[in-house]
Coordinates of C-alpha atoms in Angstrom, one line a residue:
M831 CA -30.2 15.2 10.1
E832 CA -33.1 15.1 7.7
G833 CA -30.5 13.4 5.8
N834 CA -31.5 10.1 8.2
A835 CA -34.5 9.9 5.5
G836 CA -31.7 8.4 3.6
N837 CA -29.6 6.6 6.0
T838 CA -31.7 5.3 9.3
V839 CA -33.7 3.1 9.5
H840 CA -35.9 3.9 13.1
E841 CA -37.4 -0.1 13.1
G842 CA -35.4 -0.5 17.2
T843 CA -32.9 2.9 17.0
R844 CA -31.3 0.7 13.9
H845 CA -28.3 2.8 11.6
V846 CA -27.4 1.8 7.8
G847 CA -24.9 3.5 6.6
T848 CA -24.3 5.4 3.3
P849 CA -22.9 3.6 0.0
H850 CA -18.9 1.9 1.0
A851 CA -16.3 4.7 -0.7
G852 CA -15.3 3.7 -3.6
A853 CA -18.0 1.7 -3.9
E854 CA -20.7 1.7 -7.0
P855 CA -23.6 3.3 -6.4
T856 CA -26.4 0.7 -7.4
G857 CA -29.2 1.0 -9.5
A858 CA -31.2 1.6 -5.8
A859 CA -28.7 3.6 -4.2
V860 CA -29.3 6.8 -7.7
I861 CA -33.1 6.5 -7.0
L862 CA -32.6 7.0 -3.6
R863 CA -30.4 10.3 -3.7
V864 CA -32.6 11.8 -6.0
L865 CA -35.2 11.3 -4.1
R866 CA -33.7 12.4 -0.7
V867 CA -32.5 15.6 -3.2
S868 CA -36.8 15.6 -5.1
L869 CA -37.2 16.1 -1.2
H870 CA -34.9 18.8 0.0
V871 CA -35.3 21.2 -3.2
G872 CA -39.7 20.0 -3.3
F873 CA -39.3 22.1 0.4
A874 CA -37.6 24.2 -0.3
V875 CA -39.8 25.8 -3.4
L876 CA -42.5 25.6 -1.4
L877 CA -41.4 27.5 1.2
L878 CA -40.1 29.5 -1.2
V879 CA -43.2 30.1 -3.4
A880 CA -45.1 31.1 0.0
L881 CA -42.6 33.9 0.9
V882 CA -42.8 35.3 -2.3
R883 CA -46.6 35.5 -1.6
L884 CA -46.3 36.7 1.6
V885 CA -43.7 39.9 0.2
A886 CA -46.5 39.8 -3.1
G887 CA -48.9 41.3 -0.7
G888 CA -46.5 43.1 1.5
I889 CA -45.7 43.3 4.9
A890 CA -47.2 44.8 7.2
G891 CA -48.0 44.3 11.0
Q892 CA -48.0 40.4 11.0
G893 CA -46.2 39.6 8.0
W894 CA -42.7 40.7 9.3
V895 CA -43.4 37.7 12.4
T896 CA -44.3 35.5 9.4
L897 CA -41.1 36.0 7.9
L898 CA -39.0 36.0 11.1
L899 CA -40.5 32.6 11.2
A900 CA -40.5 31.5 8.0
V901 CA -35.9 32.4 8.0
L902 CA -35.9 30.9 11.4
L903 CA -37.2 27.9 9.5
A904 CA -34.8 27.7 6.4
A905 CA -32.3 27.9 8.6
F906 CA -33.6 24.6 11.2
Y907 CA -34.3 22.6 8.3
L908 CA -30.0 23.5 6.5
V909 CA -28.3 23.0 9.6
G910 CA -29.7 19.8 10.1
T911 CA -29.3 19.0 6.5
V912 CA -25.6 20.4 6.4
L913 CA -24.5 18.4 9.4
E914 CA -26.7 15.1 7.9
K915 CA -24.3 15.7 5.2
R916 CA -21.2 15.7 6.4
H917 CA -21.2 12.9 9.1
A918 CA -22.3 10.6 6.3
A919 CA -19.2 11.6 3.9
H920 CA -16.8 11.2 7.5
R921 CA -17.9 9.4 10.2
T922 CA -15.3 10.6 12.3
R923 CA -17.7 14.7 11.9
F924 CA -20.0 14.8 14.5
D925 CA -23.5 13.1 14.5
P926 CA -26.2 14.0 14.9
R927 CA -28.5 11.6 14.4
P928 CA -29.4 11.1 18.5
Y929 CA -31.0 14.4 17.8
S930 CA -32.5 13.9 14.6
A931 CA -35.8 14.2 16.6
W932 CA -35.3 16.7 18.4
W933 CA -34.2 18.4 15.1
L934 CA -38.0 16.7 13.9
G935 CA -40.2 18.8 16.8
G936 CA -37.9 22.4 16.5
V937 CA -39.5 22.1 12.6
S938 CA -42.5 20.9 13.2
L939 CA -42.8 23.8 15.6
L940 CA -42.1 26.2 13.2
W941 CA -44.5 24.5 10.5
L942 CA -47.5 25.4 13.3
L943 CA -46.6 29.1 14.0
L944 CA -46.0 30.0 10.2
I945 CA -50.0 27.9 9.6
W946 CA -51.3 29.9 12.4
T947 CA -50.1 33.0 10.7
S948 CA -50.3 32.3 6.4
A949 CA -52.5 29.8 5.3
D950 CA -49.4 29.6 2.3
F951 CA -47.3 27.2 3.9
V952 CA -50.0 24.7 5.0
W953 CA -48.1 22.8 2.3
L954 CA -44.8 22.2 3.4
A955 CA -46.3 19.2 5.1
F956 CA -46.1 17.4 2.3
P957 CA -42.4 17.1 2.3
L958 CA -42.3 17.0 6.1
F959 CA -45.0 13.5 6.2
F960 CA -42.0 12.1 5.1
L961 CA -39.7 13.8 6.9
Q962 CA -41.7 11.7 9.8
L963 CA -41.7 8.8 8.3
H964 CA -37.6 8.6 7.8
V965 CA -36.9 10.3 10.8
L966 CA -39.5 8.5 13.6
R967 CA -39.7 5.1 14.0
R968 CA -43.3 4.3 12.1
R969 CA -45.1 3.7 15.7
L970 CA -44.5 6.9 16.1
A971 CA -44.3 8.0 12.1
L972 CA -48.5 7.2 11.3
P973 CA -49.3 9.3 14.5
A974 CA -47.8 12.0 12.9
I975 CA -48.5 12.9 9.6
A976 CA -52.3 12.0 11.2
L977 CA -52.3 14.7 13.8
S978 CA -50.4 16.9 11.2
T979 CA -53.3 15.9 8.6
L980 CA -55.7 17.8 11.3
F981 CA -53.9 20.8 11.8
V982 CA -53.5 20.7 8.2
I983 CA -56.6 20.7 7.2
G984 CA -57.7 23.1 10.5
A985 CA -55.3 26.1 9.5
L986 CA -57.4 26.3 6.0
W987 CA -61.3 26.5 7.5
F988 CA -59.6 29.1 9.9
H989 CA -58.2 31.1 7.1
N990 CA -61.2 30.2 4.7
G991 CA -63.7 32.1 7.6
G992 CA -64.9 28.4 8.8
I993 CA -68.5 27.0 8.0
A994 CA -70.7 29.9 7.8
P995 CA -73.9 30.0 9.7
S996 CA -76.2 29.3 6.4
E997 CA -74.1 26.9 5.4
Q998 CA -74.1 25.4 9.5
A999 CA -78.5 25.0 8.3
G1000 CA -78.3 24.4 5.5
A1001 CA -79.0 27.3 3.4
D1002 CA -76.0 26.6 0.3
P1003 CA -75.6 23.1 -0.4
T1004 CA -73.1 24.1 -3.3
S1005 CA -70.7 26.8 -1.0
A1006 CA -70.2 23.2 1.3
A1007 CA -69.5 21.2 -1.1
L1008 CA -66.2 23.9 -1.9
Q1009 CA -64.9 22.7 2.1
L1010 CA -64.4 19.6 0.6
P1011 CA -61.4 20.0 -0.7
M1012 CA -60.0 21.3 2.0
V1013 CA -60.0 18.1 3.6
L1014 CA -59.7 15.7 0.8
G1015 CA -56.5 17.1 -0.6
P1016 CA -54.2 16.8 2.4
A1017 CA -56.0 13.2 3.4
F1018 CA -55.1 12.2 -0.3
G1019 CA -51.6 14.1 0.4
A1020 CA -50.5 11.8 3.5
A1021 CA -52.3 9.1 3.1
F1022 CA -49.5 9.4 -0.8
A1023 CA -47.5 9.9 1.8
V1024 CA -47.1 7.2 3.1
V1025 CA -47.8 4.4 0.6
T1026 CA -44.7 7.1 -1.1
G1027 CA -42.8 6.5 3.0
L1028 CA -43.1 3.8 2.7
A1029 CA -41.7 2.4 -0.8
Y1030 CA -39.2 4.3 -0.4
R1031 CA -38.2 2.5 3.6
A1032 CA -38.7 -1.0 1.2
L1033 CA -36.6 0.1 -1.5
F1034 CA -33.3 1.8 1.2
L1035 CA -33.4 -1.7 2.9
E1036 CA -32.6 -3.7 -0.3
A1037 CA -30.6 -1.2 -1.8
E1038 CA -29.1 -0.8 2.2
N1039 CA -28.6 -5.4 1.8
Q1040 CA -26.9 -5.1 -1.3
R1041 CA -24.1 -2.8 -0.4
L1042 CA -24.0 -4.9 2.9
A1043 CA -23.9 -7.9 0.8
A1044 CA -21.0 -6.4 -1.4
E1045 CA -19.3 -4.9 1.1
E1046 CA -19.1 -8.4 2.8
L1047 CA -17.7 -10.1 -0.9
R1048 CA -15.3 -7.5 -0.5
R1049 CA -13.7 -8.3 2.6
T1050 CA -14.2 -12.1 1.5
R1051 CA -12.6 -11.2 -1.3
A1052 CA -9.3 -9.2 0.4
E1053 CA -9.2 -12.0 3.1
L1054 CA -9.3 -14.9 0.2
A1055 CA -5.9 -13.1 -1.2
R1056 CA -4.0 -12.5 2.4
T1057 CA -4.8 -16.4 3.2
Q1058 CA -3.1 -16.9 -0.3
H1059 CA -0.4 -14.7 -0.2
N1060 CA 0.4 -16.5 3.2
A1061 CA 0.2 -20.0 1.5
G1062 CA 2.4 -18.8 -1.5
T1063 CA 4.6 -17.2 1.3
L1064 CA 5.0 -20.1 3.2
A1065 CA 4.9 -22.9 0.0
E1066 CA 8.5 -20.4 -0.9
R1067 CA 10.0 -20.7 2.3
T1068 CA 9.3 -23.8 2.6
R1069 CA 10.6 -24.8 -0.5
L1070 CA 14.2 -22.7 0.1
A1071 CA 14.3 -24.2 2.9
R1072 CA 15.0 -27.5 1.4
E1073 CA 17.6 -25.8 -1.4
I1074 CA 19.3 -24.4 1.4
H1075 CA 19.4 -28.2 3.2
D1076 CA 20.1 -30.2 -0.2
T1077 CA 22.7 -27.8 -1.5
L1078 CA 24.3 -25.0 0.7
A1079 CA 24.0 -26.9 4.2
Q1080 CA 25.7 -29.7 2.9
G1081 CA 28.1 -27.8 0.9
L1082 CA 29.3 -25.4 4.4
S1083 CA 29.7 -28.3 6.7
S1084 CA 31.9 -30.3 3.4
I1085 CA 33.8 -26.5 3.9
V1086 CA 34.2 -27.5 7.1
L1087 CA 35.4 -30.6 7.5
M1088 CA 37.8 -30.3 4.4
G1089 CA 38.7 -27.1 6.7
R1090 CA 39.2 -29.0 9.5
A1091 CA 41.8 -31.9 7.9
A1092 CA 43.4 -29.3 6.1
E1093 CA 44.5 -28.1 9.0
K1094 CA 45.1 -31.4 10.5
A1095 CA 47.7 -31.7 7.3
L1096 CA 49.7 -28.8 7.8
D1097 CA 49.9 -30.3 11.5
D1098 CA 51.3 -33.3 10.5
G1099 CA 53.6 -31.6 8.1
E1100 CA 51.7 -33.0 4.7
P1101 CA 51.9 -30.1 2.8
A1102 CA 51.1 -31.6 -0.1
V1103 CA 47.8 -33.5 1.6
A1104 CA 46.3 -29.6 2.9
R1105 CA 47.1 -28.6 -0.6
E1106 CA 44.9 -31.3 -2.0
R1107 CA 42.3 -30.6 0.5
I1108 CA 42.5 -26.9 -0.3
R1109 CA 40.6 -27.7 -3.5
I1110 CA 38.5 -29.2 -2.7
V1111 CA 37.3 -27.0 0.6
R1112 CA 37.6 -24.4 -2.9
D1113 CA 35.1 -26.2 -5.7
T1114 CA 32.9 -27.0 -2.7
A1115 CA 32.4 -22.7 -2.4
A1116 CA 32.6 -22.4 -6.0
A1117 CA 29.5 -25.5 -6.4
N1118 CA 28.0 -23.3 -3.2
L1119 CA 28.5 -20.2 -5.0
A1120 CA 26.8 -20.6 -8.1
E1121 CA 23.7 -22.4 -6.7
A1122 CA 23.3 -19.3 -5.0
R1123 CA 23.1 -17.2 -7.1
N1124 CA 21.0 -19.5 -8.7
F1125 CA 18.9 -19.2 -6.5
V1126 CA 18.8 -15.3 -6.7
R1127 CA 18.4 -16.4 -9.8
A1128 CA 15.3 -19.3 -9.4
L1129 CA 17.2 -21.6 -11.6
Q1130 CA 17.6 -25.0 -11.8
S1131 CA 20.9 -26.4 -10.3
P1132 CA 24.2 -25.9 -11.6
D1133 CA 24.9 -29.6 -12.3
L1134 CA 22.0 -29.8 -15.2
E1135 CA 22.2 -26.7 -16.1
D1136 CA 26.0 -27.9 -19.0
G1137 CA 24.5 -32.2 -19.1
T1138 CA 22.0 -34.6 -18.0
L1139 CA 20.6 -36.3 -14.6
V1140 CA 22.7 -38.6 -15.8
A1141 CA 26.2 -36.6 -15.7
G1142 CA 24.8 -35.0 -12.7
L1143 CA 24.3 -38.0 -10.8
L1144 CA 27.9 -38.9 -11.6
R1145 CA 29.7 -35.9 -11.0
L1146 CA 27.9 -35.9 -7.8
C1147 CA 29.5 -39.9 -6.9
E1148 CA 33.2 -38.7 -8.1
M1149 CA 32.9 -35.6 -6.1
T1150 CA 31.9 -37.4 -3.0
E1151 CA 34.4 -40.6 -3.2
A1152 CA 37.5 -36.7 -3.5
E1153 CA 35.5 -35.6 -0.3
T1154 CA 36.1 -38.7 1.7
A1155 CA 38.7 -39.2 0.2
A1156 CA 40.3 -36.7 2.3
R1157 CA 38.7 -37.8 5.5
G1158 CA 40.4 -40.4 5.4
T1159 CA 37.5 -42.3 4.9
G1160 CA 37.9 -44.5 1.2
L1161 CA 34.3 -44.4 0.6
R1162 CA 34.1 -45.7 -2.9
C1163 CA 30.7 -44.5 -4.8
R1164 CA 28.9 -45.8 -7.9
L1165 CA 26.1 -45.1 -9.8
D1166 CA 24.4 -47.5 -12.1
V1167 CA 22.5 -47.0 -14.9
E1168 CA 19.5 -49.7 -15.7
G1169 CA 16.6 -49.1 -18.7
V1170 CA 17.4 -46.4 -21.8
P1171 CA 17.8 -43.0 -20.5
V1172 CA 14.9 -40.4 -21.8
E1173 CA 15.0 -36.6 -20.8
L1174 CA 13.6 -36.1 -18.0
P1175 CA 11.1 -33.0 -17.0
A1176 CA 13.1 -30.3 -15.5
A1177 CA 11.0 -30.7 -11.8
H1178 CA 11.7 -34.3 -11.5
Q1179 CA 15.7 -34.1 -12.6
T1180 CA 16.0 -32.1 -9.5
V1181 CA 14.3 -33.9 -7.3
L1182 CA 16.6 -36.6 -8.1
L1183 CA 19.9 -34.9 -8.5
R1184 CA 18.8 -33.6 -4.6
A1185 CA 17.9 -36.6 -2.9
A1186 CA 20.8 -38.0 -4.1
Q1187 CA 23.2 -35.6 -2.0
A1188 CA 21.4 -35.4 0.5
S1189 CA 21.7 -39.5 1.0
L1190 CA 24.8 -39.2 0.1
A1191 CA 25.7 -35.7 2.4
N1192 CA 23.8 -38.8 4.9
V1193 CA 26.4 -41.3 4.2
R1194 CA 29.2 -39.3 4.3
V1195 CA 28.8 -37.8 7.2
H1196 CA 26.8 -40.6 9.5
A1197 CA 26.7 -44.1 8.1
Q1198 CA 30.6 -45.1 8.2
A1199 CA 30.4 -47.1 4.6
S1200 CA 32.4 -48.2 2.6
T1201 CA 30.6 -48.4 -0.7
A1202 CA 27.3 -46.4 -1.3
V1203 CA 26.0 -47.5 -5.0
V1204 CA 23.2 -44.6 -6.4
T1205 CA 21.4 -46.7 -9.6
L1206 CA 19.4 -44.4 -11.8
S1207 CA 16.1 -46.8 -13.7
F1208 CA 14.6 -46.1 -16.5
L1209 CA 11.4 -47.8 -16.3
G1210 CA 8.3 -45.9 -18.8
P1211 CA 5.7 -45.0 -17.3
E1212 CA 7.8 -44.0 -14.5
V1213 CA 11.4 -43.0 -13.0
A1214 CA 13.0 -44.8 -10.4
M1215 CA 16.5 -44.1 -7.8
D1216 CA 17.6 -46.5 -5.0
I1217 CA 20.8 -45.1 -3.0
Y1218 CA 22.3 -48.3 -1.0
D1219 CA 25.1 -48.0 2.0
D1220 CA 26.2 -50.9 3.2
G1221 CA 27.2 -48.7 6.4
T1222 CA 26.0 -48.5 10.1
G1223 CA 22.3 -48.0 9.1
F1224 CA 19.7 -46.8 11.6
D1225 CA 16.0 -47.2 12.7
P1226 CA 14.3 -44.8 10.3
A1227 CA 10.9 -44.7 13.2
A1228 CA 13.5 -43.8 15.9
L1229 CA 14.9 -40.7 14.3
P1230 CA 16.1 -38.1 16.7
A1231 CA 15.0 -34.7 16.6
R1232 CA 18.2 -33.1 17.2
P1233 CA 18.2 -29.1 18.3
D1234 CA 21.0 -27.8 15.7
G1235 CA 18.3 -28.2 13.3
S1236 CA 19.9 -30.4 11.5
G1237 CA 18.3 -33.5 10.5
Y1238 CA 16.3 -32.4 8.2
G1239 CA 17.5 -34.2 5.5
L1240 CA 14.5 -36.9 5.5
T1241 CA 11.7 -34.6 5.8
S1242 CA 12.6 -32.8 2.9
L1243 CA 13.7 -35.6 0.6
R1244 CA 9.5 -37.1 1.6
E1245 CA 8.3 -33.3 0.4
R1246 CA 9.9 -32.7 -2.8
V1247 CA 8.6 -36.5 -3.1
A1248 CA 5.3 -36.2 -2.3
A1249 CA 5.2 -32.9 -4.5
L1250 CA 5.8 -35.2 -7.9
H1251 CA 2.5 -37.3 -6.6
G1252 CA 5.7 -39.7 -6.1
Q1253 CA 6.7 -42.5 -3.2
L1254 CA 9.3 -42.7 -1.0
D1255 CA 10.5 -45.9 1.7
I1256 CA 13.8 -46.2 3.2
E1257 CA 14.5 -49.6 4.7
S1258 CA 17.3 -49.7 7.5
A1259 CA 18.4 -51.5 10.7
P1260 CA 21.1 -51.6 12.7
G1261 CA 24.0 -52.9 11.7
E1262 CA 22.7 -53.4 8.1
G1263 CA 23.1 -50.6 6.5
T1264 CA 20.5 -49.2 4.9
V1265 CA 18.6 -48.2 1.0
V1266 CA 16.9 -45.2 0.3
A1267 CA 14.2 -45.7 -2.4
I1268 CA 12.5 -43.2 -4.5
R1269 CA 9.8 -43.6 -7.5
L1270 CA 8.1 -40.6 -9.4
P1271 CA 5.7 -41.0 -11.8
L1272 CA 6.4 -40.2 -15.2
G1273 CA 2.6 -40.0 -16.5
Q1274 CA 3.0 -41.7 -20.0
A1275 CA 5.8 -43.2 -20.6
P1276 CA 8.3 -41.1 -22.4
D1277 CA 9.4 -40.9 -26.3
T1278 CA 11.8 -43.1 -25.5
A1279 CA 13.6 -42.9 -29.8
S1280 CA 13.9 -38.9 -28.7
G1281 CA 14.6 -38.6 -25.8
T1282 CA 17.0 -40.6 -25.3
V1283 CA 20.1 -38.8 -23.7
P1284 CA 23.5 -38.6 -25.8
G1285 CA 26.5 -40.2 -24.1
S1286 CA 24.4 -41.3 -20.7
N1287 CA 25.6 -45.0 -21.8
A1288 CA 29.1 -44.4 -22.4
A1289 CA 28.9 -42.5 -19.0
S1290 CA 27.6 -45.1 -16.8
A1291 CA 29.4 -47.7 -18.3
Q1292 CA 32.7 -45.4 -17.6
S1293 CA 31.4 -45.3 -13.9
S1294 CA 31.2 -48.5 -12.9
G1295 CA 34.0 -50.1 -15.1
R1296 CA 36.1 -48.0 -13.0
R1297 CA 34.6 -48.1 -9.4
Q1298 CA 33.8 -52.1 -10.2

């Protein structure tokens, strides 16, 4: 309860807690702790000195009453401080703060009884001044200190025989002057206690404000960490959704279609055709298995691991032709390379390859086209890719939302391009085919002398010559 001096500020009965567990104590907090300990030690020392003087003078008659009162005061004071300390360390334990004023009243009553029996206990008033300042509101603490000071002065005069008749007649001015310290000592002690107590209160409030600011900073940091974690989780989830849609989902869709085509070929008695379609299913499944393993290892696409972007696009065109041929639609896919191929950043290569995969998958499934052309252009400070098909086309502004989760390709493609500060344009109209145009900045013009991809021109020329 006395510990409220270090944990409670009675301005509107506002309670201020102890420093956060695990937090480093500030300099002000250390000073406050030293002051609290000093207050307890001072009270104990003064009480012990008075008891020693009592015992040394011999205990008889009223002395036993004084000893009993002193023991009760020590026990009562100790119980209050221990209860407060336990509550400060563990907030779930008994809270003695509502009873702090009653505790102070009990301590003060026992002290008054003691100073009535012996003058040796009047000096306990000085730690009691601090208790009154910290337990009571200021408007009550100051009158209580003044009243306690009067009790101290009265007790000293009472135990020293009061004012003798000769002093009252003014016969001995020197003897009257000896009574002056009985007044000035307690008065100056009370004034010093008030000033020190107010300074202690101001220091405590400053330390408490620092503690609250530190706790707010910790909460803000924790909230920021959670926000960043959630943002990172969402970004990774979005990235995986794009990867799965552009690779695994498209591959599984092709496997389903090829499986149906193989069943139809078997029903029609065409085992050779069915075998070829099953081979495509096997190759597609193997490619998607490699993609899945790369997701786990967070690597780039397998189509880019063993070659250049141009080689990966060339294989994609060949695979597109093979799958459409197996389904009997006969789509011709051609790759054109304009400019001098250069080594692109891994992120740019991945975005362009995924864009081609998603666009050609839409061509296979929806466009009913006979020709698709992928044009990769190296334009110095940027790289561009156009995917054209002569299919049925569509209205880009009126894409329907599909409840089965499909239709995510264009959204995924826009997000990929936007992540590299690029530009995506879709030109299409019903019955007029579709062009998907992508522009990605490179920051600066690549070094074409050192960045040329060996064999890329030959691959492009071979592809163009075979398909035209």
